[in-house]
Structures are given as structure tokens and as C-alpha cells.
Coordinates of C-alpha atoms in Angstrom, one line a residue:
Chain A
X412 CA -47.7 101.1 -102.2
X413 CA -46.0 97.8 -101.5
X414 CA -48.0 94.4 -101.5
X415 CA -48.2 94.6 -97.7
X416 CA -49.7 98.3 -97.4
X417 CA -52.1 97.2 -100.0
X418 CA -53.3 93.9 -98.0
X419 CA -53.5 96.1 -94.7
X420 CA -55.3 99.0 -96.4
X421 CA -57.4 98.9 -99.7
X422 CA -57.9 95.2 -99.7
X423 CA -59.0 94.7 -96.3
X424 CA -61.4 97.4 -96.4
X425 CA -62.7 95.8 -99.6
X426 CA -63.0 92.5 -98.2
X427 CA -64.7 93.3 -95.1
X428 CA -67.2 95.3 -97.0
X429 CA -67.8 92.1 -99.3
X430 CA -68.1 90.0 -96.4
X431 CA -70.6 92.4 -94.7
X432 CA -72.8 93.0 -97.9
X433 CA -72.7 89.1 -98.6
X434 CA -73.8 88.4 -94.9
X435 CA -76.7 91.0 -95.3
X436 CA -77.6 89.5 -98.8
X437 CA -77.7 85.9 -97.3
X438 CA -79.4 86.9 -94.1
X439 CA -82.2 88.8 -96.2
X440 CA -82.6 85.7 -98.3
X441 CA -83.2 83.3 -95.3
X442 CA -85.3 86.0 -93.5
X443 CA -87.7 86.4 -96.8
X444 CA -87.8 82.3 -97.1
X445 CA -91.6 81.4 -97.8
X446 CA -92.7 79.4 -94.6
X447 CA -95.1 76.8 -94.2
X448 CA -98.2 77.7 -92.5
X449 CA -98.6 76.0 -89.1
X450 CA -102.3 74.5 -89.0
X451 CA -101.8 72.0 -86.3
X452 CA -101.4 73.3 -82.8
X453 CA -98.2 73.1 -81.0
X454 CA -97.5 70.6 -78.8
X455 CA -95.9 72.8 -76.3
X456 CA -95.9 76.5 -74.9
X457 CA -93.7 79.1 -76.1
X458 CA -91.3 78.8 -73.2
X459 CA -90.8 75.1 -74.1
X460 CA -90.4 75.6 -77.9
X461 CA -87.6 78.2 -76.8
X462 CA -85.9 75.6 -74.5
X463 CA -86.1 73.1 -77.5
X464 CA -84.3 75.4 -79.5
X465 CA -81.5 76.0 -76.6
X466 CA -81.7 72.3 -76.2
X467 CA -80.7 71.3 -80.0
X468 CA -77.9 73.6 -80.0
X469 CA -76.0 71.9 -77.4
X470 CA -77.5 68.4 -78.2
X471 CA -75.9 68.8 -81.7
X472 CA -72.5 68.8 -80.1
X473 CA -72.9 65.3 -78.7
X474 CA -73.1 62.3 -81.5
X475 CA -75.7 59.5 -81.5
X476 CA -74.2 56.7 -79.8
X477 CA -75.8 54.2 -82.4
X478 CA -73.6 55.9 -85.0
X479 CA -70.7 56.6 -82.8
X480 CA -68.4 53.6 -84.4
X481 CA -69.0 55.0 -88.0
X482 CA -68.4 58.7 -87.2
X483 CA -66.0 58.7 -84.4
X484 CA -63.0 59.7 -86.4
X485 CA -64.6 62.2 -88.4
X486 CA -66.1 64.0 -85.3
X487 CA -62.9 63.8 -83.2
X488 CA -61.2 65.6 -86.3
X489 CA -63.7 68.1 -86.8
X490 CA -63.9 69.0 -83.1
X491 CA -60.2 69.4 -83.2
X492 CA -60.1 71.4 -86.1
X493 CA -63.0 73.6 -84.9
X494 CA -61.7 73.9 -81.7
X495 CA -58.0 74.6 -82.7
X496 CA -59.3 77.3 -85.1
X497 CA -61.4 79.0 -82.5
X498 CA -58.4 79.1 -80.2
X499 CA -56.1 80.6 -82.8
X500 CA -58.7 83.0 -83.8
X501 CA -59.8 84.3 -80.6
X502 CA -56.9 83.7 -78.7
X503 CA -54.2 85.1 -80.8
X504 CA -53.1 88.4 -79.8
X505 CA -52.7 89.8 -83.5
X506 CA -56.3 88.8 -84.2
X507 CA -57.6 90.5 -80.8
X508 CA -55.9 93.6 -82.0
X509 CA -57.2 93.5 -85.2
X510 CA -60.9 93.0 -83.9
X511 CA -60.0 95.7 -81.3
X512 CA -59.1 98.3 -84.1
X513 CA -62.2 97.4 -85.8
X514 CA -64.5 97.1 -83.1
X515 CA -63.3 98.5 -79.8
X516 CA -63.9 95.0 -78.3
X517 CA -60.9 93.6 -76.6
X518 CA -59.9 90.6 -74.4
X519 CA -56.7 89.0 -73.1
X520 CA -54.7 86.8 -75.5
X521 CA -53.3 83.4 -75.1
X522 CA -49.5 82.7 -75.3
X523 CA -48.1 82.4 -78.6
X524 CA -46.6 78.8 -77.9
X525 CA -50.2 77.6 -77.1
X526 CA -51.4 79.6 -80.6
X527 CA -48.8 77.9 -82.4
X528 CA -49.6 74.4 -80.8
X529 CA -53.4 74.9 -81.8
X530 CA -52.5 75.9 -85.4
X531 CA -50.5 72.9 -85.9
X532 CA -53.3 70.5 -84.3
X533 CA -55.6 72.3 -86.6
X534 CA -53.3 71.8 -89.9
X535 CA -53.2 68.2 -89.1
X536 CA -56.8 67.6 -88.7
X537 CA -57.3 69.9 -91.4
X538 CA -55.0 67.6 -93.9
X539 CA -56.8 64.3 -92.3
X540 CA -60.2 65.5 -93.1
X541 CA -59.4 66.3 -96.7
X542 CA -57.7 62.8 -97.2
X543 CA -60.6 61.4 -95.6
X544 CA -63.1 63.3 -97.9
X545 CA -61.2 62.2 -100.8
X546 CA -61.2 58.8 -99.8
X547 CA -64.5 57.9 -98.2
X548 CA -66.9 57.1 -101.2
X549 CA -69.9 58.7 -99.7
X550 CA -68.2 61.9 -98.8
X551 CA -66.4 62.3 -102.2
X552 CA -69.7 61.7 -103.8
X553 CA -71.3 64.4 -101.6
X554 CA -68.6 66.9 -102.2
X555 CA -69.0 69.8 -104.2
X556 CA -66.4 72.4 -105.2
X557 CA -67.9 74.5 -102.6
X558 CA -66.5 71.7 -100.0
X559 CA -63.2 72.0 -101.6
X560 CA -62.8 76.0 -102.2
X561 CA -63.8 76.4 -98.5
X562 CA -61.4 73.8 -97.2
X563 CA -58.5 75.6 -99.1
X564 CA -59.6 79.1 -98.3
X565 CA -59.7 78.0 -94.4
X566 CA -56.4 76.1 -94.5
X567 CA -54.2 78.9 -96.2
X568 CA -54.7 81.3 -93.5
X569 CA -53.8 78.7 -90.9
X570 CA -50.5 77.5 -92.8
X571 CA -49.7 81.0 -93.4
X572 CA -50.1 82.1 -89.8
X573 CA -48.1 79.1 -88.7
X574 CA -45.3 80.0 -90.9
X575 CA -45.5 83.6 -89.6
X576 CA -45.3 82.6 -86.2
X577 CA -42.2 80.5 -86.7
X578 CA -40.8 82.9 -89.6
X579 CA -39.6 79.6 -90.9
X580 CA -39.4 80.5 -94.6
X581 CA -39.3 83.9 -95.9
X582 CA -39.0 87.2 -94.2
X583 CA -42.0 88.6 -91.4
X584 CA -43.3 91.2 -94.0
X585 CA -43.8 88.6 -96.9
X586 CA -45.4 86.0 -94.7
X587 CA -47.4 88.5 -93.2
X588 CA -48.7 90.0 -96.4
X589 CA -49.6 86.4 -97.5
X590 CA -51.4 85.6 -94.2
X591 CA -53.5 88.9 -94.6
X592 CA -54.1 88.4 -98.0
X593 CA -55.3 84.7 -97.2
X594 CA -57.7 86.2 -94.5
X595 CA -59.3 88.5 -97.3
X596 CA -59.6 85.4 -99.7
X597 CA -61.5 83.9 -96.7
X598 CA -63.4 86.9 -95.9
X599 CA -64.6 87.4 -99.3
X600 CA -66.0 84.0 -99.7
X601 CA -67.4 83.2 -96.4
X602 CA -71.0 84.7 -97.3
X603 CA -71.3 82.7 -100.4
X604 CA -70.5 79.0 -99.6
X605 CA -70.8 76.6 -97.1
X606 CA -68.5 78.6 -94.6
X607 CA -71.4 81.0 -93.9
X608 CA -72.3 78.1 -91.5
X609 CA -70.2 79.6 -89.1
X610 CA -72.4 82.6 -88.6
X611 CA -75.5 80.4 -89.3
X612 CA -74.8 77.3 -87.1
X613 CA -76.4 78.1 -84.1
X614 CA -79.6 79.8 -85.5
X615 CA -80.0 77.2 -87.8
X616 CA -80.0 74.7 -84.9
X617 CA -82.1 76.9 -82.6
X618 CA -84.8 77.3 -85.1
X619 CA -84.6 73.5 -86.0
X620 CA -85.1 72.7 -82.1
X621 CA -88.1 75.1 -82.1
X622 CA -89.7 73.4 -84.8
X623 CA -88.8 69.9 -83.2
X624 CA -90.3 71.0 -79.8
X625 CA -93.8 72.4 -81.4
X626 CA -94.2 69.1 -83.1
X627 CA -93.1 67.4 -79.7
X628 CA -89.9 65.7 -81.1
X629 CA -86.9 65.1 -78.9
X630 CA -84.4 67.9 -79.2
Chain B
X929 CA 0.7 122.8 -88.6
X930 CA -0.4 121.2 -85.2
X931 CA -1.4 117.7 -86.6
X932 CA 0.2 116.1 -89.7
X933 CA -2.9 114.0 -90.4
X934 CA -5.0 117.2 -91.3
X935 CA -2.9 117.1 -94.2
X936 CA -2.6 113.5 -95.5
X937 CA 0.1 111.9 -97.3
X938 CA -1.7 110.1 -100.2
X939 CA 0.9 107.5 -100.4
X940 CA 1.5 106.6 -96.8
X941 CA -0.3 103.1 -96.1
X942 CA -2.8 102.7 -93.3
X943 CA -0.2 100.5 -91.3
X944 CA 2.1 103.3 -91.4
X945 CA -0.6 105.9 -90.2
X946 CA -1.5 103.6 -87.3
X947 CA 2.2 103.1 -86.4
X948 CA 2.1 107.2 -86.3
X949 CA -0.5 107.0 -83.9
X950 CA 0.8 104.6 -81.8
X951 CA -1.0 101.8 -82.7
X952 CA 0.5 98.3 -83.2
X953 CA -0.2 95.3 -85.3
X954 CA -2.0 93.6 -82.3
X955 CA -4.2 96.4 -82.0
X956 CA -5.2 96.2 -85.6
X957 CA -5.6 92.5 -85.4
X958 CA -7.6 92.7 -82.5
X959 CA -9.9 95.2 -84.6
X960 CA -9.7 93.2 -87.6
X961 CA -11.2 90.3 -85.5
X962 CA -14.0 92.5 -84.4
X963 CA -14.6 93.6 -87.9
X964 CA -14.8 90.0 -89.1
X965 CA -17.6 89.5 -86.7
X966 CA -19.8 92.6 -87.3
X967 CA -19.4 91.6 -91.1
X968 CA -20.3 88.0 -90.5
X969 CA -17.1 86.7 -91.8
X970 CA -15.2 83.5 -90.6
X971 CA -12.5 84.7 -87.7
X972 CA -9.9 83.2 -89.7
X973 CA -10.1 86.0 -92.4
X974 CA -9.2 88.6 -89.6
X975 CA -5.2 88.3 -90.2
X976 CA -5.5 88.8 -93.8
X977 CA -7.9 91.4 -93.4
X978 CA -5.2 93.0 -90.9
X979 CA -2.5 92.5 -93.3
X980 CA -4.5 94.0 -96.3
X981 CA -5.6 97.0 -94.2
X982 CA -1.9 97.7 -93.0
X983 CA -0.8 97.8 -96.6
X984 CA -3.9 99.8 -98.2
X985 CA -3.5 103.0 -99.3
X986 CA -6.0 106.3 -99.0
X987 CA -8.9 105.7 -101.2
X988 CA -10.7 108.7 -102.6
X989 CA -14.2 109.1 -101.6
X990 CA -16.6 112.1 -103.1
X991 CA -19.4 112.7 -101.2
X992 CA -22.6 114.3 -102.4
X993 CA -25.3 115.7 -100.0
X994 CA -28.7 116.4 -102.5
X995 CA -31.9 116.3 -100.9
X996 CA -31.1 115.7 -97.5
X997 CA -31.3 117.0 -93.9
X998 CA -27.6 116.4 -92.9
X999 CA -28.9 114.1 -90.5
X1000 CA -26.8 111.2 -91.9
X1001 CA -23.7 112.9 -92.0
X1002 CA -24.3 114.3 -88.6
X1003 CA -24.6 110.6 -87.1
X1004 CA -21.7 109.5 -88.7
X1005 CA -19.6 112.7 -87.5
X1006 CA -21.1 112.5 -84.0
X1007 CA -20.5 109.1 -83.7
X1008 CA -16.4 109.4 -84.1
X1009 CA -14.1 108.9 -81.1
X1010 CA -10.3 108.5 -80.9
X1011 CA -10.7 105.1 -81.9
X1012 CA -9.6 102.8 -84.9
X1013 CA -12.9 103.2 -86.8
X1014 CA -12.1 107.1 -87.0
X1015 CA -8.6 106.7 -88.0
X1016 CA -10.3 104.2 -90.8
X1017 CA -12.4 107.2 -91.6
X1018 CA -9.4 109.3 -91.7
X1019 CA -7.9 107.1 -93.8
X1020 CA -10.0 107.7 -96.7
X1021 CA -9.5 110.8 -98.8
X1022 CA -12.9 112.4 -98.6
X1023 CA -12.0 114.9 -101.6
X1024 CA -15.3 116.5 -101.7
X1025 CA -18.1 117.2 -99.1
X1026 CA -20.0 120.4 -99.5
X1027 CA -20.9 120.8 -95.7
X1028 CA -17.5 119.9 -94.2
X1029 CA -15.1 121.3 -96.9
X1030 CA -14.0 125.0 -96.2
X1031 CA -13.8 125.7 -100.1
X1032 CA -16.9 127.0 -101.4
X1033 CA -18.0 128.1 -105.2
X1034 CA -16.1 127.6 -108.1
X1035 CA -13.1 126.4 -106.0
X1036 CA -15.1 123.8 -104.4
X1037 CA -16.4 122.9 -108.2
X1038 CA -12.7 122.7 -109.3
X1039 CA -11.8 120.4 -106.7
X1040 CA -14.7 118.0 -107.5
X1041 CA -13.6 117.7 -111.0
X1042 CA -10.0 117.6 -110.1
X1043 CA -10.7 114.6 -107.6
X1044 CA -12.6 112.9 -110.3
X1045 CA -10.1 113.4 -112.9
X1046 CA -6.9 112.1 -110.5
X1047 CA -9.1 109.0 -109.3
X1048 CA -11.1 108.0 -112.3
X1049 CA -12.5 104.6 -111.8
X1050 CA -11.4 104.1 -108.4
X1051 CA -13.1 106.6 -106.2
X1052 CA -16.0 105.8 -103.9
X1053 CA -19.3 108.2 -104.9
X1054 CA -21.0 108.5 -101.5
X1055 CA -24.3 109.9 -101.6
X1056 CA -26.9 111.3 -99.0
X1057 CA -30.3 112.5 -100.1
X1058 CA -32.4 111.9 -102.5
X1059 CA -32.2 113.1 -106.0
X1060 CA -35.2 115.2 -107.5
X1061 CA -35.6 114.5 -111.3
X1062 CA -38.9 116.2 -111.9
X1063 CA -39.2 119.0 -114.1
X1064 CA -35.3 118.2 -115.4
X1065 CA -33.9 117.9 -112.0
X1066 CA -34.5 122.0 -111.2
X1067 CA -35.2 121.3 -107.6
X1068 CA -31.7 120.8 -106.6
X1069 CA -28.7 122.8 -108.3
X1070 CA -25.2 122.9 -107.8
X1071 CA -23.2 125.8 -109.4
X1072 CA -26.3 126.2 -111.7
X1073 CA -26.2 122.2 -112.6
X1074 CA -28.7 119.8 -112.0
X1075 CA -27.4 117.4 -109.5
X1076 CA -29.4 114.7 -111.9
X1077 CA -26.6 115.1 -114.4
X1078 CA -23.8 115.4 -111.8
X1079 CA -24.7 112.2 -109.8
X1080 CA -24.9 110.4 -113.5
X1081 CA -21.6 111.9 -114.4
X1082 CA -20.0 111.0 -111.1
X1083 CA -21.5 107.4 -111.1
X1084 CA -20.0 106.6 -114.3
X1085 CA -16.5 107.1 -113.1
X1086 CA -16.9 105.6 -109.9
X1087 CA -15.9 102.3 -108.5
X1088 CA -18.8 102.1 -106.5
X1089 CA -21.5 104.2 -105.3
X1090 CA -22.7 104.3 -101.6
X1091 CA -26.1 105.4 -101.2
X1092 CA -26.3 106.5 -97.4
X1093 CA -29.4 107.1 -95.6
X1094 CA -32.8 105.8 -96.6
X1095 CA -33.2 108.8 -98.7
X1096 CA -30.3 108.0 -100.8
X1097 CA -31.2 104.4 -101.0
X1098 CA -35.0 104.7 -101.6
X1099 CA -36.1 108.2 -101.8
X1100 CA -36.8 108.3 -98.1
X1101 CA -38.9 111.4 -96.7
X1102 CA -38.5 113.8 -99.8
X1103 CA -40.2 110.9 -101.8
X1104 CA -43.0 110.9 -99.4
X1105 CA -46.7 111.4 -100.5
X1106 CA -47.3 113.8 -102.7
X1107 CA -43.6 113.9 -103.7
X1108 CA -43.3 117.4 -105.3
X1109 CA -40.0 117.2 -106.3
X1110 CA -40.0 113.5 -108.2
X1111 CA -37.4 112.5 -105.6
X1112 CA -35.9 109.1 -106.1
X1113 CA -33.1 106.9 -104.9
X1114 CA -29.7 106.2 -106.5
X1115 CA -30.7 103.0 -107.8
X1116 CA -33.6 104.4 -109.8
X1117 CA -30.8 106.7 -111.4
X1118 CA -27.8 104.7 -111.9
X1119 CA -27.0 101.7 -113.6
X1120 CA -23.6 100.2 -114.6
X1121 CA -22.0 101.0 -111.5
X1122 CA -22.3 98.8 -108.1
X1123 CA -24.5 100.2 -105.9
X1124 CA -24.5 99.5 -102.0
X1125 CA -27.7 100.9 -100.1
X1126 CA -27.2 101.8 -96.6
X1127 CA -30.6 102.6 -95.4
X1128 CA -31.5 103.9 -92.0
X1129 CA -32.5 107.5 -90.9
X1130 CA -29.9 108.0 -90.1
X1131 CA -28.1 104.7 -91.1
X1132 CA -25.7 103.2 -88.4
X1133 CA -22.1 104.6 -88.5
X1134 CA -20.6 101.1 -88.0
X1135 CA -22.4 99.7 -90.7
X1136 CA -20.8 102.4 -92.9
X1137 CA -17.2 101.7 -91.0
X1138 CA -17.7 98.2 -91.8
X1139 CA -18.4 98.7 -95.5
X1140 CA -15.4 100.7 -95.6
X1141 CA -13.0 98.6 -94.1
X1142 CA -14.2 95.6 -96.2
X1143 CA -13.7 97.6 -99.2
X1144 CA -10.3 98.7 -98.3
X1145 CA -9.3 95.4 -97.3
X1146 CA -10.5 93.1 -100.3
X1147 CA -11.0 95.8 -102.7
X1148 CA -14.5 94.6 -103.7
X1149 CA -17.9 95.2 -101.7
X1150 CA -19.3 92.8 -99.3
X1151 CA -22.3 90.3 -100.1
X1152 CA -25.5 92.5 -100.7
X1153 CA -29.1 91.5 -100.3
X1154 CA -31.9 92.0 -103.1
X1155 CA -32.1 95.6 -102.2
X1156 CA -28.2 95.9 -102.2
X1157 CA -27.9 96.1 -98.5
X1158 CA -25.1 94.5 -96.8
X1159 CA -26.1 90.9 -95.7
X1160 CA -24.0 91.2 -92.6
X1161 CA -26.1 94.1 -91.4
X1162 CA -29.6 93.8 -92.9
X1163 CA -29.7 89.9 -93.4
X1164 CA -32.1 89.9 -90.3
X1165 CA -34.9 92.0 -88.7
X1166 CA -34.6 94.5 -85.6
X1167 CA -37.4 91.9 -84.6
X1168 CA -35.2 89.0 -84.8
X1169 CA -32.5 90.2 -82.7
X1170 CA -34.7 92.6 -80.2
X1171 CA -34.0 91.7 -76.6
X1172 CA -38.2 91.9 -76.1
X1173 CA -38.5 89.3 -78.6
X1174 CA -39.4 86.7 -75.7
X1175 CA -42.4 88.8 -74.5
X1176 CA -43.8 89.0 -78.3
X1177 CA -43.3 85.1 -78.0
X1178 CA -45.0 84.7 -74.8
X1179 CA -48.0 87.1 -75.9
X1180 CA -46.9 89.8 -73.8
X1181 CA -47.7 93.2 -75.2
X1182 CA -47.6 96.8 -73.8
X1183 CA -51.0 98.3 -74.5
X1184 CA -49.7 102.0 -73.8
X1185 CA -46.6 103.6 -73.3
X1186 CA -47.0 103.9 -69.9
X1187 CA -48.8 101.1 -68.6
X1188 CA -47.5 98.2 -66.5
X1189 CA -46.5 95.9 -69.3
X1190 CA -44.4 98.9 -70.9
X1191 CA -42.6 99.3 -67.3
X1192 CA -41.9 95.6 -67.3
X1193 CA -40.1 96.0 -71.0
X1194 CA -43.0 94.0 -73.0
X1195 CA -43.0 93.8 -76.6
X1196 CA -44.1 97.0 -78.2
X1197 CA -45.6 95.5 -81.2
X1198 CA -49.6 96.6 -80.3
X1199 CA -48.1 100.0 -80.1
X1200 CA -46.7 100.1 -83.6
X1201 CA -43.6 98.8 -83.7
X1202 CA -42.4 98.0 -86.8
X1203 CA -39.2 95.7 -85.9
X1204 CA -40.5 92.6 -87.4
X1205 CA -40.3 94.2 -91.0
X1206 CA -37.5 96.2 -90.9
X1207 CA -33.9 95.0 -91.6
X1208 CA -31.1 96.9 -89.8
X1209 CA -28.4 96.3 -87.4
X1210 CA -29.9 98.7 -84.4
X1211 CA -30.9 96.0 -82.1
X1212 CA -27.5 94.3 -82.2
X1213 CA -24.9 97.1 -82.5
X1214 CA -27.0 99.6 -80.9
X1215 CA -26.4 103.4 -81.2
X1216 CA -24.0 105.7 -78.8
X1217 CA -21.2 103.2 -78.8
X1218 CA -23.5 100.1 -77.9
X1219 CA -25.7 102.0 -75.5
X1220 CA -29.2 101.7 -76.8
X1221 CA -31.6 101.7 -79.6
X1222 CA -34.9 103.2 -79.9
X1223 CA -36.9 100.0 -78.7
X1224 CA -34.4 99.9 -75.6
X1225 CA -35.5 103.5 -74.8
X1226 CA -39.4 102.4 -74.6
X1227 CA -40.4 103.3 -78.3
X1228 CA -41.1 101.0 -81.2
X1229 CA -39.1 100.7 -84.2
X1230 CA -40.4 103.3 -86.8
X1231 CA -39.1 101.2 -89.7
X1232 CA -36.9 103.8 -91.0
X1233 CA -34.5 101.7 -92.7
X1234 CA -37.3 100.5 -95.0
X1235 CA -38.5 101.8 -98.3
X1236 CA -41.4 104.1 -98.1
X1237 CA -41.8 104.1 -94.3
X1238 CA -43.2 107.5 -93.9
X1239 CA -46.1 106.5 -96.3
X1240 CA -46.9 103.2 -94.7
X1241 CA -49.3 104.2 -92.2
X1242 CA -49.2 105.6 -88.6
X1243 CA -46.2 104.8 -86.6
X1244 CA -48.5 103.6 -83.6
X1245 CA -50.8 101.3 -85.8
X1246 CA -49.9 97.9 -85.3
X1247 CA -49.0 95.7 -88.1
X1248 CA -51.6 93.5 -87.4
X1249 CA -53.9 96.1 -87.7
X1250 CA -55.3 97.4 -91.0
X1251 CA -57.3 100.5 -92.1
X1252 CA -60.7 99.9 -90.7
X1253 CA -63.6 100.2 -92.9
X1254 CA -65.3 102.6 -90.5
X1255 CA -68.8 102.0 -89.1
X1256 CA -70.4 104.3 -91.7
X1257 CA -69.0 102.2 -94.8
X1258 CA -69.8 98.9 -92.9
X1259 CA -73.7 100.1 -92.5
X1260 CA -73.7 101.2 -95.8
X1261 CA -72.4 97.7 -97.2
X1262 CA -74.6 95.9 -95.1
X1263 CA -77.9 98.2 -96.2
X1264 CA -77.0 97.3 -99.9
X1265 CA -76.4 93.5 -99.2
X1266 CA -80.1 93.6 -97.5
X1267 CA -81.4 95.6 -100.3
X1268 CA -79.8 92.9 -102.8
X1269 CA -80.7 90.2 -101.1
X1270 CA -84.1 91.1 -100.4
X1271 CA -85.0 91.8 -103.9
X1272 CA -83.3 88.6 -105.1
X1273 CA -85.4 86.8 -102.5
X1274 CA -88.7 88.5 -103.6
X1275 CA -87.9 87.8 -107.0
X1276 CA -87.3 84.2 -106.5
X1277 CA -90.5 83.8 -104.9
X1278 CA -92.5 85.4 -107.8
X1279 CA -91.0 83.1 -110.3
X1280 CA -91.3 80.0 -107.9
X1281 CA -94.3 77.6 -108.3
X1282 CA -97.1 78.1 -105.6
X1283 CA -96.1 75.7 -102.6
X1284 CA -98.9 72.8 -102.6
X1285 CA -98.6 72.9 -98.8
X1286 CA -99.5 76.5 -98.4
X1287 CA -103.1 75.9 -99.8
X1288 CA -105.1 75.2 -96.9
X1289 CA -106.7 71.8 -97.2

């Protein structure tokens, strides 16, 4: 069995199962969190509370004007990184194919040139973000190993992916192997670190929005 | 005696043979120029190659077919046409080839060892088919002798060994799981003698003629890669030279063999084409005298020139696709995760101090 066969076969299966089990583990933990009892009456109806949840999901995409001068660079870099990553993952033909084979879901892919461009922007934004994290005293203080491991495990698939698309160094088979293995490392880590926000972000915002609406706070 | 080339003169030079066939120096130079291009050599070498070829004498080739399907030999024979290449093939002295030779039994065996004795250290040993080494090599015997011993003995006195086809190079289909005969490629058995792997199922005839021309011209083997394949022919992948590459780059993939994309010649990557990981010259030299190659005929590359291609998953599974875990395994993993997560959460709850905010005021 070659390394590519290993990566496409047992390693892919194992990493997918670990990711699924890990996500289920995290979800169970979250669902069984001890909830504070609500003694005060809700300020709004159920419909308004649900609306508050939806509203917060959207409003958190737009930074507060008060903080904008201080956070503009970080927000824009993060936006480029997240949008680029989404474009690459959901628009790249081989990625869609993998999802299609695993789930049966399929959608049209984007041209490879666009994907390569998005990968390049994502890579540049990620490098800028990690430099900023190291240079910014508060960010550096707040950063844990989780942040750096998560960054690295996202960076590697993007890097190997862009090398694979251009076949710049090494042959296609070796680059494909590295790319698949790096994605598998990401899949294994995903449920156990901060990367889990990719799954929980909207549910978290929605829960917070409902709580805010219940208390009469702005969402 | 209708044709004198049927009884070759071992002292005759290639130049004299070409003159006898009515082929002049200009044609030989043109052929040498084409060969330098094929071998990725500088064009300035062509006159030297032509000169060396004209002076060259017949070189003895001993060809063993072991665990083979005769497809390699068939491909090489069917490709022959009255061209200079065929004369080059004529110009090797094929002293032993069981499928082609008229002699049989002890006569053939004697011819083999006579050829070895007469050309010790100078003959080329060509092998097609894998070598079964399991159980003392009993699965391929010639004259009651294991071919393992024969290959080892012949390789020891050969100038170089040509492993022709994927079976000889890497074990090929006989080596496919469960490999009942313990099939191996030549390089797994032989050390100490230079080996050239010419993989492919079958290999391209032009590649063999290119290697022979290079060897006859310069007396040494061409540059090889880490898998002992001639770089000139195996330095790039099918994908690198594929005329459908632009569709790959644009993200235009046929979804089935008869959809609109397939009719418009879109890339066959999603239909399982192994071109991106297969090193061979099919896309540049093509088959049938430069007529076509599998992808041009509408089918993806099977990756037949790569090791273990038979066991590398379905021919129709894309390289990007892996082996899905299956819903049953995924459900099981989710159930295990949920149970573990719930147990951990409940244990953590029990161990934690009661939340003061939970106590009613």
C-alpha cells in the first residue's frame, strides 16, 4: 500500500470517524451543560426571541463602528481568510467530488483559476493574521497552543492545495498525498480545538441572540 | 533464401544494413534527429548518434518471458512497420525468445546458454512478466529449472537488464492481491546489474526503440529516474501532456461517459482518470503510430505504468475521492461520541459544586 492509497483509504476513513465521534462528543457535552433557571419573565414573545437569534447571527458579521479603527485590519484579514477558505472548499471541484462520494450531495464547481486565486488570498491573509497575532501584545497574551495548532492545521491544507493546483514542486501524486494527509490532520483536530467554531458559530450566535431578546437587549 | 536479413551477419554494421535496405545517410540523420527529440537530447547530438549508429554492430538480446500475458511482446510486434525503427529492431540479435523462436526443448535451452557464453558481459537481458519467488520459485519453470535461478544467472552476465512492462518492472497484475505466487519485479530480485524499467501494460514500443537506439549509439543507458525509468519518457505524467488539461484547469469535468461534457471532450478526472499520477509517454507519443491514446478515445487513464495499479482502488473512482466510511460506520461513530460526551458531561456535573445561581432566592 502506497502512502497515497493509505491516505485515500484507511486514513480518510479513520479521520472521518474520529471527526464524527468528536463532534458528537462535543455536542453531547454542550447539550448537557447545566442551564441557569429563568426566574424573570421574558421581555418578548417566542417569535421575537427567535427573531433575536436570527438577528444576532447577521449583526455579528458587521463590526461596531466605535471599535472599527482598532479592529479594521483584523476584521478585513479574517474576512478574506474565511471567505477565501469557504470559496476554496465549496467551489473546488475535487472537494465537491469528495463530498458527493461521501454524502451524495453535489453542486456546480468554480473554475480552477478562481480557486487558485482564492487560495492565494487565503494563504496571504493567514500569514498576515499569524504575524499580527505574534506582534499584537494583547492577542499574543490571549493566544494558547490551541490557536497556533488550529492555525497550522488550516494553513497546511491551503498550502498543499495551492502547490497541488500548480504542481509547482514535486509530482501530483506526492502533493496530493500531502494535501489529503494535511486535511485528515485537520479533520481529527477539528472537534477538539477552537476550530469547532466552524460548526458551532451560528448555533452559538443564535443562542446568544435568543438570550439577549429574552432580556430585552439589542441583537 | 528469400531475404538475407533472416540470417543476419553478426559482423555487419548498421550503416551497411541500411544501405542494403536502400536507406541513405540523410534518412539516418533524420531518424537520429527524431530520436534525439524523443529522448529529449540536444539536436546537436543527432549527427553523432547517426555516426555511431552507422558504425554499430549487432548486439545480442536475450528475452525471457516469465509470468506474462504476451501482451508486451504482442504490442511491440504489432507496432512494427517497414520503417527505420523496425530495422533497428532487426539490428539487435534476438538470440532467445521462447514465443518467437522456432527451436524448442533442449535445442532452445542450448541456444540460450550458447548465446550467453558467446556474449558474456555484453548482451542485453530483456524480461517481460513478473518473477514468482514463492515456494522456491516453483510457479514458473523452464526445462525443470526455476526462472528465479535462470534470471539471476543471466542477469549476472548481462550488460543491462530491460524490465519490459509493468509486470517485469513492479510485479504488475500477477503481484495483485493476494499474490499467490509471490510475484516480484526484476529490481526486487536483481542487484549489481544496471536495470531499466519500461513500465506500461503494455509499454510503448517507441520507448523501447528509443532506449535501444540510445544504447546502441552511446553504449550506455539513458538517464533514469528514481524508479529506474528513462526520464525522457517517464519524466512527466499523462496529465502534464494531456490535450484535455485545459478543461481540468477550467474545472470542466465530464460526469459520465456519455454526458454533454464527455461529448465536448472535457476532463475525465471525475470519472477516475489516473493521468495525474501516471508517468508515461502515451499523451505525447500516442499509440498506433501516433493515432490516439486511451484518453483521446474517451476513457480515463488506468495508471497501468505505475506500481500496484491493479490494487489501487477502482479505475472509476476519482483520485480526489477516497473510500467513504459508509453511513453505518458514521452512525456508529456518532453514537459512540454522543455516549462518551454525555457520560463525561454528567460526571463533570456530579463533581462540580452546585451553582449558587441555581438555588431559588
